[in-house]
mmCIF file of C-alpha atoms and ligand atoms in Angstrom:
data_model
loop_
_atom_site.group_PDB
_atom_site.id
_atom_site.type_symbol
_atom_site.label_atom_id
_atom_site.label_comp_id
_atom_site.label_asym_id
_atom_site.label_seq_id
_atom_site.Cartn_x
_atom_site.Cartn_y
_atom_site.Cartn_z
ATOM 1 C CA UNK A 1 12.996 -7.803 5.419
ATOM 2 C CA UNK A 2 14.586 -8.145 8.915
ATOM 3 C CA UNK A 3 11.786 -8.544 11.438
ATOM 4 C CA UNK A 4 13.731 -8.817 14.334
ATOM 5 C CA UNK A 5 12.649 -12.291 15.203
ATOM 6 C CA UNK A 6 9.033 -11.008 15.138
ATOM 7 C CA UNK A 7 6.316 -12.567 13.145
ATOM 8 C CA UNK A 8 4.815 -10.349 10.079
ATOM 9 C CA UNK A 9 1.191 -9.847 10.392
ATOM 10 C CA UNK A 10 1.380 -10.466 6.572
ATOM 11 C CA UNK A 11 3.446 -12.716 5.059
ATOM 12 C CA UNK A 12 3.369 -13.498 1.194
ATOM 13 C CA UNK A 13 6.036 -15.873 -0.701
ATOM 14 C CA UNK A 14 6.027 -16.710 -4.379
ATOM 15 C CA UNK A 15 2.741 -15.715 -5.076
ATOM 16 C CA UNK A 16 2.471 -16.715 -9.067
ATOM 17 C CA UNK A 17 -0.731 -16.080 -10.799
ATOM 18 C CA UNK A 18 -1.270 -16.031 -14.604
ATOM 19 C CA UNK A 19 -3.845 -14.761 -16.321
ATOM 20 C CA UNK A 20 -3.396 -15.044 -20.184
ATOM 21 C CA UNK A 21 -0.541 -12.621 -21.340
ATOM 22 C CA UNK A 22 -0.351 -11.450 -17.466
ATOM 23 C CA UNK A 23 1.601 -12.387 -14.863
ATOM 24 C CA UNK A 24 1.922 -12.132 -11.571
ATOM 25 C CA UNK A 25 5.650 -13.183 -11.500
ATOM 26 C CA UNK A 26 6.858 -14.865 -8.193
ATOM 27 C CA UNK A 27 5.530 -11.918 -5.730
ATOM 28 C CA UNK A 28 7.236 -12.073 -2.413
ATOM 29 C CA UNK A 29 6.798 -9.271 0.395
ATOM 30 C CA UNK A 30 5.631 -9.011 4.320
ATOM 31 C CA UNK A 31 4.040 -6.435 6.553
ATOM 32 C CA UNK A 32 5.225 -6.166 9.808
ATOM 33 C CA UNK A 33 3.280 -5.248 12.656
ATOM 34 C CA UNK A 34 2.507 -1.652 13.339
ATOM 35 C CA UNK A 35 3.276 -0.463 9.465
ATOM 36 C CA UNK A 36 1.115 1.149 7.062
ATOM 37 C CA UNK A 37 2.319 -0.508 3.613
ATOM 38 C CA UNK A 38 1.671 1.055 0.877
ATOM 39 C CA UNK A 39 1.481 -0.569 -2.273
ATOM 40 C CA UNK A 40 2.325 1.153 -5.185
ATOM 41 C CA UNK A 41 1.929 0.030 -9.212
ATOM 42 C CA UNK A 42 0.394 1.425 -12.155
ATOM 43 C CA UNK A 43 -3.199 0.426 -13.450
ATOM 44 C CA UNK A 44 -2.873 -3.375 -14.410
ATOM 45 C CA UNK A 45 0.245 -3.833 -12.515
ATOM 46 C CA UNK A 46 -1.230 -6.428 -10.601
ATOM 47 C CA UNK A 47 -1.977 -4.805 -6.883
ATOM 48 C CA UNK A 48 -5.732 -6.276 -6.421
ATOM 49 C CA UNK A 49 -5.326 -9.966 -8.319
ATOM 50 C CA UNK A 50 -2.448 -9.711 -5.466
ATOM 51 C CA UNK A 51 -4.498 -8.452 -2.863
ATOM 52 C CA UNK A 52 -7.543 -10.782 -4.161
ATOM 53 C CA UNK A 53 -5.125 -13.831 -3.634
ATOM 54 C CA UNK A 54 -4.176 -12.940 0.025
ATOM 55 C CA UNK A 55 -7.874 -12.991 0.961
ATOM 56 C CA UNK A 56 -8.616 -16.378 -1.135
ATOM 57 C CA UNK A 57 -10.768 -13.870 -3.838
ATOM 58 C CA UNK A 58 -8.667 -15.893 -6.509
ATOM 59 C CA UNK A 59 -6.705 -18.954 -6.554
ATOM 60 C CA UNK A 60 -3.094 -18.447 -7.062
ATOM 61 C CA UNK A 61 -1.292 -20.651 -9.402
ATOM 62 C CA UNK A 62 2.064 -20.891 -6.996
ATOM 63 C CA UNK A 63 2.884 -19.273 -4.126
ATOM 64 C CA UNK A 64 1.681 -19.087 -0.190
ATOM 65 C CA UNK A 65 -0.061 -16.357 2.111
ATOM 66 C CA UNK A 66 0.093 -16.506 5.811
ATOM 67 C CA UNK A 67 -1.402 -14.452 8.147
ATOM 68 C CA UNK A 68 -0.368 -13.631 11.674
ATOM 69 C CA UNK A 69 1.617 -17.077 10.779
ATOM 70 C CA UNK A 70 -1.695 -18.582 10.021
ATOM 71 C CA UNK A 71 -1.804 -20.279 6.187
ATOM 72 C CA UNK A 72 -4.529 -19.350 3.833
ATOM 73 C CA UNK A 73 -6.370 -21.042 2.704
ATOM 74 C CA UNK A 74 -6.387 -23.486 5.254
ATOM 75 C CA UNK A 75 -7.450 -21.525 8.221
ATOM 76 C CA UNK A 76 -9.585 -19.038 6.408
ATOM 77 C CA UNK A 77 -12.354 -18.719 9.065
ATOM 78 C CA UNK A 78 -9.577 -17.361 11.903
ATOM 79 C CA UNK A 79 -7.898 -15.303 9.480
ATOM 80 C CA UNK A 80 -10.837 -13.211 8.216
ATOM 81 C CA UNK A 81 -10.855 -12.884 12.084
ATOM 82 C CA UNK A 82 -8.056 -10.983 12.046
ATOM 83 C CA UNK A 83 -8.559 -9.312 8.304
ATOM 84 C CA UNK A 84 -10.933 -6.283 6.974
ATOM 85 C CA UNK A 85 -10.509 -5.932 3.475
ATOM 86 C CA UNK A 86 -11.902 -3.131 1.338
ATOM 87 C CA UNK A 87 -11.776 -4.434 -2.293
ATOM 88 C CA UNK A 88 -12.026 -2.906 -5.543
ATOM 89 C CA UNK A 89 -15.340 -4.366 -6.448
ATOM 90 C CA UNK A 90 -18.003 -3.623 -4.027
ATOM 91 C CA UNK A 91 -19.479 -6.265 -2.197
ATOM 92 C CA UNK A 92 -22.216 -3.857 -0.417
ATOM 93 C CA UNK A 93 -26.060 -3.612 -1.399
ATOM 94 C CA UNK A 94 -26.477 -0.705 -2.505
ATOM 95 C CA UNK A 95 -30.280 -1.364 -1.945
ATOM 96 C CA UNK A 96 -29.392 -2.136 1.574
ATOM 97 C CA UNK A 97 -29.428 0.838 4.605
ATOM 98 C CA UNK A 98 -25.948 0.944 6.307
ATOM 99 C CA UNK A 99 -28.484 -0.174 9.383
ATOM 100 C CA UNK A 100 -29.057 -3.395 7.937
ATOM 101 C CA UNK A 101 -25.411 -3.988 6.189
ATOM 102 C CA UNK A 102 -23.889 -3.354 9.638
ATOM 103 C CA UNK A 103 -26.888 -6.117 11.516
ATOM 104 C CA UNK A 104 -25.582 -8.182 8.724
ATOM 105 C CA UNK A 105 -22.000 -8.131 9.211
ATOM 106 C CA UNK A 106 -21.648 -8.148 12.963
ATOM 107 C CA UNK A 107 -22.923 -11.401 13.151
ATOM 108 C CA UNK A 108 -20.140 -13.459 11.201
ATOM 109 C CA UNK A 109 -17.980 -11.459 14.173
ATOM 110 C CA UNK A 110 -17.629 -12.840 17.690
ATOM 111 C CA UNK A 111 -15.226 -9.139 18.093
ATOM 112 C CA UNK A 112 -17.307 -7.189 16.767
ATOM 113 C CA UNK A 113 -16.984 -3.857 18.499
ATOM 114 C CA UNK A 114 -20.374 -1.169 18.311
ATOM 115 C CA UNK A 115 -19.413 1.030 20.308
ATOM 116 C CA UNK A 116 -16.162 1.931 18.080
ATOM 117 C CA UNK A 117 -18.732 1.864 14.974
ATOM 118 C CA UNK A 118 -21.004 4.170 17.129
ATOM 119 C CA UNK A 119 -18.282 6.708 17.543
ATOM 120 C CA UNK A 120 -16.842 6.551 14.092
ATOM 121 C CA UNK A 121 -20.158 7.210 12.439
ATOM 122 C CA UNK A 122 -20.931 9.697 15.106
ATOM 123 C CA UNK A 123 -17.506 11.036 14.096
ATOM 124 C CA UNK A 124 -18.012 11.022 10.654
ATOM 125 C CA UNK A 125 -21.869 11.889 10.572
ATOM 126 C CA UNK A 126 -22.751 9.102 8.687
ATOM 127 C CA UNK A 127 -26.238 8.307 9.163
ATOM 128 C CA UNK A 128 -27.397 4.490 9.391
ATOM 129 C CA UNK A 129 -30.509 5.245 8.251
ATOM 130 C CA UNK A 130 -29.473 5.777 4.810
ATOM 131 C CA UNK A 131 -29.206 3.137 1.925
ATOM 132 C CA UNK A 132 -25.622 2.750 0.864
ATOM 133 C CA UNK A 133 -26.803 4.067 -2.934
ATOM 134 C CA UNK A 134 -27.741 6.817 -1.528
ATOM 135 C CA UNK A 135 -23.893 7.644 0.113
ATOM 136 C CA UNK A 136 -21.857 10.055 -1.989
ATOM 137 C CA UNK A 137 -18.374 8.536 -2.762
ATOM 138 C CA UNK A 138 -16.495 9.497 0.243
ATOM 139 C CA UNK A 139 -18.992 9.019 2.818
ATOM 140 C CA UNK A 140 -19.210 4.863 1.177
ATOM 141 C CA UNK A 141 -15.676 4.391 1.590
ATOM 142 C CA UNK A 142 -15.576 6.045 5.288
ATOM 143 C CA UNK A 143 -18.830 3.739 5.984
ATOM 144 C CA UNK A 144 -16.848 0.705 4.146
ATOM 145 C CA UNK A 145 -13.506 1.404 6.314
ATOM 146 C CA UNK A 146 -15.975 1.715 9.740
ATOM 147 C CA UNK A 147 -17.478 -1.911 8.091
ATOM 148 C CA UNK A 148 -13.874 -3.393 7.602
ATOM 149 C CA UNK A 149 -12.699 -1.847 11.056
ATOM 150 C CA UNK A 150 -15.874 -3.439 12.943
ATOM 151 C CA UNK A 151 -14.199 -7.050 14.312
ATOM 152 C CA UNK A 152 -11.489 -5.195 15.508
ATOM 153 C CA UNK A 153 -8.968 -6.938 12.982
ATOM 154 C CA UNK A 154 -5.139 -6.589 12.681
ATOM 155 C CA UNK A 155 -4.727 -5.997 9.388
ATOM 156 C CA UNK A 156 -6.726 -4.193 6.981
ATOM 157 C CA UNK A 157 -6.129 -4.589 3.378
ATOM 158 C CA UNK A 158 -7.476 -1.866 1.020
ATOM 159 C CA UNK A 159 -7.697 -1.382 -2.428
ATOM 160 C CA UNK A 160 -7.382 2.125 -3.471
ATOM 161 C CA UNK A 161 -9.550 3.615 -0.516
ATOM 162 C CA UNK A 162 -8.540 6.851 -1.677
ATOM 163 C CA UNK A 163 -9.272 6.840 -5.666
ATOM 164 C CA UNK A 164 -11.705 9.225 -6.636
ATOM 165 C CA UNK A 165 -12.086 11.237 -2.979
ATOM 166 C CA UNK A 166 -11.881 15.185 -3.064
ATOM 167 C CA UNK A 167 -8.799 16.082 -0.825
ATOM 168 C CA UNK A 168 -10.596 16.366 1.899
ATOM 169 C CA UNK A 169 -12.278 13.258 2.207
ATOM 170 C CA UNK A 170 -8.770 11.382 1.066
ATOM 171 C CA UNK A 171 -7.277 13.252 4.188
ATOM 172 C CA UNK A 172 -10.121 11.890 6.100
ATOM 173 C CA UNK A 173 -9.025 8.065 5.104
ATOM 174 C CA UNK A 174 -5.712 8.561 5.343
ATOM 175 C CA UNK A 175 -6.411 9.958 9.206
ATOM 176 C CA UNK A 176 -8.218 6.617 9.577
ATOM 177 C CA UNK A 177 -5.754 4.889 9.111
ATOM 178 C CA UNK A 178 -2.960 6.260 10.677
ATOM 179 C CA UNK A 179 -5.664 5.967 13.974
ATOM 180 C CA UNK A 180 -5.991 2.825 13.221
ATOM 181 C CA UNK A 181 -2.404 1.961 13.359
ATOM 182 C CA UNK A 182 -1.698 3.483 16.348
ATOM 183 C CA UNK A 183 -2.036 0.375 18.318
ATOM 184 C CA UNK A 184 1.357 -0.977 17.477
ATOM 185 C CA UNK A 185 -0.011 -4.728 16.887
ATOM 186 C CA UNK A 186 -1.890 -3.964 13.468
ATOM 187 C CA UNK A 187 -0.917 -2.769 10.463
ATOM 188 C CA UNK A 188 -2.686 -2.011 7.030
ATOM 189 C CA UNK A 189 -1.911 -2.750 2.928
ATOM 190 C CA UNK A 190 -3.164 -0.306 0.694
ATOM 191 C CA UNK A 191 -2.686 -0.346 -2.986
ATOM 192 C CA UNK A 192 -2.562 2.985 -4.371
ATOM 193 C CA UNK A 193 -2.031 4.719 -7.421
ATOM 194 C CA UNK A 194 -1.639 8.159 -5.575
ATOM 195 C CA UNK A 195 1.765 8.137 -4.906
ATOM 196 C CA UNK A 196 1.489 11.407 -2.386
ATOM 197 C CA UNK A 197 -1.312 9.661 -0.512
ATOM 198 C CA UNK A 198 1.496 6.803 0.545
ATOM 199 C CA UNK A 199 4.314 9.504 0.725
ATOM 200 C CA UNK A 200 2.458 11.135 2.896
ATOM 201 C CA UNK A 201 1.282 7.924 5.837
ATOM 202 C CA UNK A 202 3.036 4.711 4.683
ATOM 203 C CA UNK A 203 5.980 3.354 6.624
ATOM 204 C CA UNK A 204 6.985 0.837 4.291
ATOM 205 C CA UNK A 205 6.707 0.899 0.200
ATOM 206 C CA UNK A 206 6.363 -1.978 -2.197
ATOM 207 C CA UNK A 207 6.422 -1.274 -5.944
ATOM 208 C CA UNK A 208 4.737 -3.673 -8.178
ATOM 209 C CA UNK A 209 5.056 -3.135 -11.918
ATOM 210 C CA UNK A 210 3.950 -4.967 -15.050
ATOM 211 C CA UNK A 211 3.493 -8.730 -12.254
ATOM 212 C CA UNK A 212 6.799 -8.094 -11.063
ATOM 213 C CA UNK A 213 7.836 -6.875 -7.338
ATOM 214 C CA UNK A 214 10.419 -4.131 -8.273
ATOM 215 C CA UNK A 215 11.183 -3.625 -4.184
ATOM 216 C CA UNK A 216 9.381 -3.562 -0.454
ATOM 217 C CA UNK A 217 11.449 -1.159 1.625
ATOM 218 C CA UNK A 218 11.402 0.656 4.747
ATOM 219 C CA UNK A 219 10.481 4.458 3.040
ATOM 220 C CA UNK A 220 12.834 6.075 4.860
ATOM 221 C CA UNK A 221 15.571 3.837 4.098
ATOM 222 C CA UNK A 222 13.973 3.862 0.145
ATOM 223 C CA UNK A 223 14.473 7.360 -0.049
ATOM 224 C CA UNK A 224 17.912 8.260 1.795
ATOM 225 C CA UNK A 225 19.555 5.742 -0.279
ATOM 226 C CA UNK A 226 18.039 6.830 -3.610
ATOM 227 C CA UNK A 227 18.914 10.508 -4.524
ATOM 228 C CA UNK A 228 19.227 12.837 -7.501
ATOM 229 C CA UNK A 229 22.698 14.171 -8.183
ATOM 230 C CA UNK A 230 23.142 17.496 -9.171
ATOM 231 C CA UNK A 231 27.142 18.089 -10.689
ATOM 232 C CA UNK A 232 28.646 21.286 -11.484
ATOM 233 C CA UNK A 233 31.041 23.254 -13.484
ATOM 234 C CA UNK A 234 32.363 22.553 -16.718
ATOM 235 C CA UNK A 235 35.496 21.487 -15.607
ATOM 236 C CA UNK A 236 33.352 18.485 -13.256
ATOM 237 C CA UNK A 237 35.308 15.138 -12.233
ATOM 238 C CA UNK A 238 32.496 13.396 -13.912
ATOM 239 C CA UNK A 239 31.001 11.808 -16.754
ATOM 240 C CA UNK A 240 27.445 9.918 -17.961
ATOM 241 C CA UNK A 241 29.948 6.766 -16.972
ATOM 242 C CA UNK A 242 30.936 7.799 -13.601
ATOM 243 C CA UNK A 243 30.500 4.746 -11.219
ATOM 244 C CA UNK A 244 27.517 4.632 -8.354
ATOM 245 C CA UNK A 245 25.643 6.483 -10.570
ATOM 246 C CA UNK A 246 22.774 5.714 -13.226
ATOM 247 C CA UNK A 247 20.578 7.589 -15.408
ATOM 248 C CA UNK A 248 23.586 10.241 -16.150
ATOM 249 C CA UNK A 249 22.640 13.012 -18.642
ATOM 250 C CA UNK A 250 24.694 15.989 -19.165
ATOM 251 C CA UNK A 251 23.326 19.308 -18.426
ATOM 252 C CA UNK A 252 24.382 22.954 -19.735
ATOM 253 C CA UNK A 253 26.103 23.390 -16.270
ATOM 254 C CA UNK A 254 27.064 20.017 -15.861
ATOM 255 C CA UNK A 255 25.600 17.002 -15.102
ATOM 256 C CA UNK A 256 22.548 15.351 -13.476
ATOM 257 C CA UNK A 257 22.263 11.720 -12.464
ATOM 258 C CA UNK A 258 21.266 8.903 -9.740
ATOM 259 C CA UNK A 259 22.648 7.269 -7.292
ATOM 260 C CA UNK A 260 20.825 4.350 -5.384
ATOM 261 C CA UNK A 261 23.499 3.973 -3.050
ATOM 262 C CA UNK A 262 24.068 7.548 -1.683
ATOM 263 C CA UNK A 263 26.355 6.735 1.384
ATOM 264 C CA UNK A 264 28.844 4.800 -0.847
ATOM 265 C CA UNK A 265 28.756 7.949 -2.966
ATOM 266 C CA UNK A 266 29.099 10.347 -0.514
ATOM 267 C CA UNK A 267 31.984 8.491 0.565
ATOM 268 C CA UNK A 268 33.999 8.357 -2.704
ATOM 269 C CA UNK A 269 32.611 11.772 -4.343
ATOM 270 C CA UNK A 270 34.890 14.637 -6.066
ATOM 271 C CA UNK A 271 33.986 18.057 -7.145
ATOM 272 C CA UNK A 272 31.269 20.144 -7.057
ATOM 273 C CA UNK A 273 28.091 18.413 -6.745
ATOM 274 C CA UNK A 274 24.829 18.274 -3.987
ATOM 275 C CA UNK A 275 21.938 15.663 -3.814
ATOM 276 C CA UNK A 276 18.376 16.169 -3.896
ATOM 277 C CA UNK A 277 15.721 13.997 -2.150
ATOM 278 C CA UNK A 278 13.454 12.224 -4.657
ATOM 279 C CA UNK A 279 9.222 12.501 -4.737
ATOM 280 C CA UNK A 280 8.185 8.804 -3.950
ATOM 281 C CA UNK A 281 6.570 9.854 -7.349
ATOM 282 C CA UNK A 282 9.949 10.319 -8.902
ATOM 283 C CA UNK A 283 11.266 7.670 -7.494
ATOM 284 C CA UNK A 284 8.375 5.161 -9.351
ATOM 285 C CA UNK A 285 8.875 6.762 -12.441
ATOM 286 C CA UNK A 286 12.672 6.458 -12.151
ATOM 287 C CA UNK A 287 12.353 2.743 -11.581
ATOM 288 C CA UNK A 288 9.429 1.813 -13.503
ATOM 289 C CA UNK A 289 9.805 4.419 -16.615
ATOM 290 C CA UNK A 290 6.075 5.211 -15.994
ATOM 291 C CA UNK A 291 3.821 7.430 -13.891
ATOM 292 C CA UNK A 292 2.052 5.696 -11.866
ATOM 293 C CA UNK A 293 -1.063 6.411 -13.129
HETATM 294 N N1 ATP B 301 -10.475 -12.199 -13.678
HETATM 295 C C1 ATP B 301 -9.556 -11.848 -14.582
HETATM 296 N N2 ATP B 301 -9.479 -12.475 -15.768
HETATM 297 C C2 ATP B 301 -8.513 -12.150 -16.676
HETATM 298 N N3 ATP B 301 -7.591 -11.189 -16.486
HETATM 299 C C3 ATP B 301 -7.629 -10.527 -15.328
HETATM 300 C C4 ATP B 301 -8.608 -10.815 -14.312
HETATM 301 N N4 ATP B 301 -8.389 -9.994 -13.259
HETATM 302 C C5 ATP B 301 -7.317 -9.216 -13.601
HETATM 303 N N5 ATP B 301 -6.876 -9.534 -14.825
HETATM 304 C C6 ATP B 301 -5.728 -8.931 -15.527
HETATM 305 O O1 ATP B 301 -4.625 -8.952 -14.639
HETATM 306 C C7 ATP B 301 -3.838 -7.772 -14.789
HETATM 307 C C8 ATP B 301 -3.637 -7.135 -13.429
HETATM 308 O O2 ATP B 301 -4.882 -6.582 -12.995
HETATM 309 P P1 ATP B 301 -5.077 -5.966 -11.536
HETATM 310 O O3 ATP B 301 -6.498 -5.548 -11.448
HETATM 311 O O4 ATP B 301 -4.550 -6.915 -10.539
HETATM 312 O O5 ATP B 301 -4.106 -4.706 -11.592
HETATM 313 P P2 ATP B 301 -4.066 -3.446 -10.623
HETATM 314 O O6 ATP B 301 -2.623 -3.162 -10.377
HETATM 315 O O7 ATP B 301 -4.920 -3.663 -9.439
HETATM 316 O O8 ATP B 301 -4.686 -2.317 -11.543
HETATM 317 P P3 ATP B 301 -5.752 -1.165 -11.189
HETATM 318 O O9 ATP B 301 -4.938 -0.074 -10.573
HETATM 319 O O10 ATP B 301 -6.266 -0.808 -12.535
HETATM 320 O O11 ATP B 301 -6.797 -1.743 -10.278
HETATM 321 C C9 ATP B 301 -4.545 -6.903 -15.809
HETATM 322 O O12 ATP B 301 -3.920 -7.093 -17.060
HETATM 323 C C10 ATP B 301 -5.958 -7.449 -15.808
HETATM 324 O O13 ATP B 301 -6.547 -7.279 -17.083
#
């Protein structure tokens, strides 16, 4: 990933972890500042034994993580600083009110900013009387994402924050965290299996699928270079063997394939044919062979 020179707020190389037949194979990827990643893979793919490993949640059998150039392990203490993480186990009590969870956490945070908790549960009419058993789904991972927001970090890493939300709530998050991004020095991971959710907010895409980083591109870049191919006519310059292309099947007007480097093909195509811009959706199944859920 060129950076420009400038340090990535996340920065993981080699990250190995094995876990009887599993494997997280060699996992290599940063975040630059002012991106929304998302972070795309199947169930079991590997997405939170990777995010567990950035935060030090599991040991890694090879590999490094450094954040905002800092190295973790070592300098844990300033990096959670910098980090809120959302995981996919909850760490809450639910016995607890979100009163006492938030008296609780601000203390471990010399940044730790109520007013911007004020407004967001104001925002969000979450009450801090209530006990965090006694949230419904949504309003526990809006209360969670105010919690991980509190120390004013630069990155927030979240584990499928929108899993399980109605569509309105999910919209809700994803607001969040475009907000939350729109101070050009943070960013935010989030591991999804709901391909539209990162469609629709993430700058940047990594795919992840069976341990093994498939790509981490700019989204924009992913998806102008990877497009459907639509050939007509029966008397088409093509065949399933035509070069720049992949995936060829023929069609009763012709043929359909992919290309995954357009421009080249643009450059060097015959005939009657138009492109078609892939789903991010289509796109995972395309490389992986598998929906993502
Ligand atoms: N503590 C553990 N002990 C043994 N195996 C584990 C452990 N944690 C995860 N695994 C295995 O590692 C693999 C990757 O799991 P992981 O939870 O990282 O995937 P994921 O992409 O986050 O999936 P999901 O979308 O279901 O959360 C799975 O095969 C899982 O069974």
């Amino acid at each position: 990933m060129d950076l420009n020179g400038e340090q990535p707020l996340l920065d993981v190389h080699h990250l190995t972890k094995i876990y009887g037949d599993f494997q997280l194979q060699d996992v290599s990827f940063n975040v630059p500042a002012g991106t929304i990643m998302g972070f795309i893979g199947r169930n079991g793919a590997g997405k939170s034994t990777t995010m567990k490993a950035i935060m030090d949640l599991v040991k890694p059998d090879d590999g490094r993580v450094f954040v905002l150039g800092r190295p973790m392990p070592e300098e844990e203490v300033a990096v959670k600083e910098q980090v809120g993480y959302v995981g996919d186990i909850p760490l809450l009590n639910d016995n607890w009110t979100l009163d006492r969870t938030l008296q609780f956490a601000r203390q471990f945070y010399p940044n730790w900013n109520e007013e911007a908790v004020e407004q967001r549960l104001e925002h969000f009419a979450i009450a801090r009387h209530k006990k965090l058993g006694e949230l419904s789904k949504g309003m526990k991972m809006k209360a969670s994402l105010i919690l991980a927001m509190a120390h004013e970090p630069k990155l927030l890493l979240l584990d499928e924050p929108t899993s399980g939300l109605d569509p309105v709530v999910r919209t809700e998050v994803l607001e969040m965290l475009l907000d939350f991004v729109q101070d050009e020095s943070r960013s935010v991971l989030f591991s999804s299996h709901i391909t539209p959710d990162v469609e629709k907010i993430a700058d940047w895409v990594t795919i992840l699928d069976d341990g093994e980083l498939i790509f981490s591109e700019d989204k924009e870049s992913l998806l102008d270079r990877y497009k459907r191919i639509v050939m007509a006519g029966k008397g088409s310059d093509y065949t399933t063997e035509t070069p720049l292309l992949f995936n060829c099947h023929k069609t009763t007007g012709g043929y359909i394939g992919y290309t995954d480097r357009f421009p080249q093909f643009q450059r060097v195509a015959k005939g009657n044919w138009y492109a078609e811009r892939l789903t991010l959706e289509e796109l995972f199944v395309l490389l992986t062979g598998k929906n993502a859920d």
